[in-house]
XYZ file of C-alpha atoms in Angstrom:
284
model
C 100.110 -6.216 -28.190
C 103.357 -6.598 -30.362
C 105.372 -5.245 -27.481
C 103.842 -7.826 -25.244
C 104.271 -10.786 -27.553
C 107.847 -9.658 -28.058
C 108.488 -9.646 -24.264
C 106.980 -13.114 -23.909
C 109.128 -14.424 -26.790
C 112.301 -12.924 -25.036
C 111.198 -14.634 -21.682
C 110.452 -17.904 -23.295
C 114.108 -17.738 -24.620
C 115.836 -16.686 -21.539
C 114.111 -19.172 -19.231
C 116.287 -22.087 -18.513
C 114.653 -25.443 -19.019
C 116.060 -28.672 -17.827
C 116.659 -31.141 -20.640
C 115.720 -34.568 -19.761
C 117.358 -37.451 -21.844
C 115.618 -40.225 -23.470
C 117.124 -42.566 -21.118
C 115.646 -40.836 -18.161
C 112.158 -40.955 -19.851
C 112.176 -44.818 -19.982
C 109.846 -46.423 -17.549
C 111.269 -47.939 -14.474
C 109.900 -51.510 -15.281
C 111.264 -51.269 -18.918
C 114.680 -50.064 -17.846
C 114.967 -52.786 -15.112
C 114.015 -55.545 -17.471
C 116.278 -54.244 -20.146
C 119.049 -54.066 -17.716
C 118.612 -57.579 -16.433
C 118.431 -58.951 -20.007
C 121.642 -57.241 -20.838
C 123.310 -58.584 -17.674
C 122.179 -62.096 -18.508
C 123.452 -61.880 -22.092
C 126.839 -60.600 -20.902
C 126.929 -63.315 -18.393
C 125.967 -66.172 -21.177
C 128.540 -64.630 -23.503
C 131.211 -64.645 -20.778
C 130.305 -68.309 -20.093
C 130.372 -69.283 -23.893
C 133.911 -67.724 -24.400
C 135.400 -69.809 -21.568
C 137.380 -67.040 -20.300
C 136.380 -68.071 -16.894
C 136.304 -71.850 -16.003
C 132.782 -73.395 -15.976
C 133.694 -75.072 -12.841
C 133.766 -71.521 -11.215
C 131.350 -69.542 -13.537
C 128.017 -71.417 -14.213
C 125.896 -70.408 -17.063
C 122.649 -68.325 -16.367
C 120.367 -71.185 -17.439
C 122.088 -73.536 -14.894
C 121.691 -70.972 -12.121
C 118.050 -70.212 -12.858
C 117.403 -74.036 -12.994
C 118.877 -74.210 -9.412
C 116.868 -71.218 -8.343
C 113.765 -73.201 -9.151
C 115.181 -76.374 -7.310
C 116.042 -74.448 -4.178
C 112.407 -72.586 -4.356
C 110.959 -76.012 -4.458
C 112.854 -77.326 -1.714
C 111.938 -74.203 0.403
C 108.272 -74.795 -0.471
C 108.310 -78.294 0.357
C 109.548 -77.612 3.792
C 112.661 -79.669 3.277
C 116.050 -79.134 4.791
C 116.742 -75.880 3.130
C 113.730 -74.231 4.731
C 115.113 -75.151 8.115
C 118.395 -73.542 7.141
C 116.742 -70.392 6.032
C 114.875 -70.148 9.345
C 118.155 -70.430 11.267
C 119.660 -67.645 9.230
C 116.583 -65.563 9.566
C 116.614 -65.912 13.322
C 120.260 -64.833 13.402
C 119.323 -61.812 11.196
C 116.261 -60.707 13.161
C 117.800 -61.210 16.680
C 121.094 -59.479 15.618
C 119.202 -56.590 14.011
C 117.163 -56.046 17.064
C 120.179 -55.973 19.350
C 121.933 -53.674 16.995
C 119.071 -51.252 17.089
C 118.756 -51.105 20.839
C 122.545 -50.978 21.658
C 123.152 -48.613 18.739
C 120.502 -46.234 19.746
C 121.610 -46.159 23.282
C 125.292 -45.408 22.286
C 124.127 -42.930 19.737
C 122.147 -41.124 22.690
C 125.377 -41.124 24.711
C 127.315 -39.780 21.668
C 124.850 -37.303 20.438
C 123.695 -35.971 23.708
C 126.666 -35.763 25.839
C 129.892 -34.069 25.713
C 131.630 -37.076 27.353
C 130.155 -39.527 24.837
C 131.249 -37.346 21.730
C 134.751 -36.622 23.057
C 135.669 -39.925 24.831
C 133.473 -42.617 23.714
C 133.223 -41.784 19.874
C 136.897 -42.217 19.176
C 136.911 -45.592 20.549
C 133.865 -46.599 18.607
C 135.331 -45.374 15.342
C 138.597 -47.324 16.089
C 136.549 -50.458 16.609
C 134.492 -49.912 13.464
C 137.728 -49.673 11.630
C 138.914 -53.071 12.601
C 138.209 -55.903 10.129
C 135.052 -57.409 11.931
C 135.586 -60.782 10.218
C 138.538 -61.278 12.492
C 136.185 -61.218 15.413
C 134.418 -64.228 14.453
C 136.607 -66.592 16.004
C 136.537 -64.819 19.176
C 132.791 -64.764 19.254
C 132.892 -68.610 18.475
C 135.306 -69.179 21.416
C 133.261 -67.085 23.814
C 129.725 -68.112 22.796
C 130.156 -71.495 21.221
C 129.250 -72.882 17.804
C 125.437 -72.306 18.232
C 123.465 -69.424 16.989
C 124.641 -67.043 19.804
C 128.082 -66.415 18.169
C 126.379 -65.721 14.654
C 123.981 -63.279 16.337
C 126.689 -61.478 18.197
C 128.806 -61.087 14.974
C 125.644 -60.031 12.904
C 124.584 -57.352 15.578
C 128.491 -56.232 15.826
C 128.693 -55.606 12.066
C 125.350 -53.697 11.904
C 125.958 -51.632 15.207
C 127.989 -48.764 13.933
C 125.403 -47.307 11.295
C 122.863 -47.103 13.957
C 125.011 -45.253 16.213
C 126.062 -42.912 13.568
C 122.504 -42.403 12.262
C 121.079 -41.753 15.944
C 124.003 -39.295 16.841
C 123.535 -37.273 13.622
C 119.739 -37.314 14.042
C 120.337 -35.582 17.591
C 122.412 -32.928 16.123
C 119.989 -32.277 13.120
C 117.683 -29.978 15.071
C 117.791 -26.373 14.228
C 119.556 -24.056 16.610
C 116.815 -21.573 16.463
C 114.334 -24.379 17.568
C 116.502 -25.282 20.352
C 116.827 -21.796 21.382
C 112.965 -21.450 21.315
C 112.525 -24.654 23.582
C 115.248 -23.124 26.013
C 113.345 -19.804 26.035
C 110.081 -21.579 26.974
C 111.885 -23.334 29.893
C 111.783 -26.892 28.437
C 114.032 -29.364 30.256
C 116.677 -31.310 28.512
C 114.660 -34.436 28.568
C 111.620 -32.572 27.034
C 113.818 -31.029 24.358
C 115.166 -34.528 23.673
C 111.780 -36.144 23.168
C 109.866 -33.359 21.645
C 112.402 -31.892 19.273
C 115.634 -33.884 18.777
C 114.188 -37.222 18.353
C 111.333 -36.482 16.013
C 113.749 -34.127 13.991
C 116.445 -36.843 13.828
C 114.284 -39.801 12.887
C 115.183 -39.568 9.145
C 118.900 -39.745 9.964
C 118.066 -42.824 12.424
C 116.101 -44.622 9.717
C 119.043 -44.038 7.375
C 121.391 -45.680 9.768
C 118.757 -48.697 10.052
C 118.645 -49.118 6.374
C 122.517 -49.535 6.185
C 122.263 -51.838 9.220
C 119.539 -53.913 7.649
C 121.842 -54.871 4.832
C 124.996 -55.452 7.028
C 123.258 -57.668 9.461
C 122.762 -60.393 6.799
C 126.543 -60.215 5.917
C 127.446 -60.555 9.539
C 125.246 -63.683 10.033
C 126.460 -65.347 6.892
C 130.036 -64.555 7.737
C 129.572 -66.103 11.151
C 128.145 -69.256 9.490
C 131.130 -69.395 7.263
C 133.746 -69.242 9.959
C 132.038 -70.696 12.857
C 129.973 -73.594 11.421
C 126.084 -73.555 12.014
C 123.005 -74.934 10.078
C 121.981 -71.883 8.208
C 122.205 -70.751 4.456
C 125.914 -69.740 4.936
C 126.823 -73.321 6.010
C 124.824 -74.517 2.703
C 126.928 -72.140 0.628
C 130.315 -73.353 2.173
C 129.304 -76.970 1.643
C 128.110 -76.467 -2.164
C 131.365 -74.374 -2.813
C 133.520 -77.270 -1.398
C 131.485 -79.628 -3.702
C 132.431 -77.482 -6.716
C 128.535 -76.642 -7.185
C 128.734 -73.057 -8.314
C 125.036 -72.924 -9.444
C 123.806 -73.893 -5.904
C 126.277 -71.162 -4.440
C 124.796 -68.525 -6.726
C 121.152 -69.416 -6.292
C 121.605 -69.520 -2.447
C 123.351 -66.132 -2.559
C 120.297 -64.831 -4.553
C 117.856 -65.991 -1.821
C 120.055 -64.415 0.892
C 119.951 -61.029 -0.959
C 116.175 -61.554 -0.946
C 116.251 -61.828 2.841
C 118.260 -58.680 3.006
C 115.934 -56.867 0.625
C 113.053 -58.001 2.888
C 114.823 -56.678 5.948
C 115.350 -53.417 4.202
C 111.926 -52.992 3.029
C 110.525 -53.426 6.380
C 112.642 -50.478 7.636
C 111.509 -48.532 4.569
C 107.844 -49.340 5.363
C 108.398 -48.211 9.009
C 109.865 -45.068 7.993
C 107.061 -44.197 5.676
C 104.809 -44.951 8.385
C 106.355 -43.145 11.288
C 108.235 -40.371 9.403
C 105.498 -39.627 6.856
C 106.274 -35.861 6.514
C 109.941 -36.750 5.290
C 110.345 -37.589 1.717
C 113.554 -39.148 0.447
C 114.466 -39.160 -3.138
C 116.158 -42.581 -2.930
C 113.109 -44.229 -1.334
C 110.889 -42.401 -4.039
C 113.073 -44.194 -6.713
C 112.779 -47.573 -5.161
C 108.829 -47.476 -4.978
């Protein structure tokens, strides 16, 4: 018994245990509230010191008050609700186009040597270009209506979908591919039954990036090409030196981006339920 106790004591001393700091033990809700309070305090302090002009930097109280004003306007069905619906249409249609076109290009790049060797370099070159510079071209091609904003939104969100799809097609294990070839599976059967299911996590990772970028593309299109959405309201508020309105509209646009992102996350949890992602678990 003494020898066994000694062995257990030595084992307890030699087993490595991960040290968890007190900061990591703080509940998520408490941490988020504390972080927001610290940010608002820093913002208020910066406002009171007048390091930044109040004309440019509003106080948190002014911004929160304008958030309630914009929220009331939206709930009453006034002009801001119509503007939000225009931007939402641009985001949803642009996102749908980016998914379809990005998936097709991803199939071409990930499934064929021609796509990987010849098409992918051009796609990378196009993605490296400043996409904002394409906004005037889309306006001249498609006019000042919603079509030019949809085109820019889908253009901005396209590349992450292509990369996610192509990376997913290459994610299948080589042993699994060899097993499919040994069993006489065709190329189409291997694609549908092996590569696409295995690559779904990569595909949804690309969709989550695209879900955020598509909002950026739509708003930039409204900045540079006119329109009737939230981007136009932000431009007007900035020209009128109304920074609380600019901040509150930006916050509501971020909620639109978060809603799009969470729809993608919900779809991933529903259709790729066997795959657990640590980032998504942290967002729960």
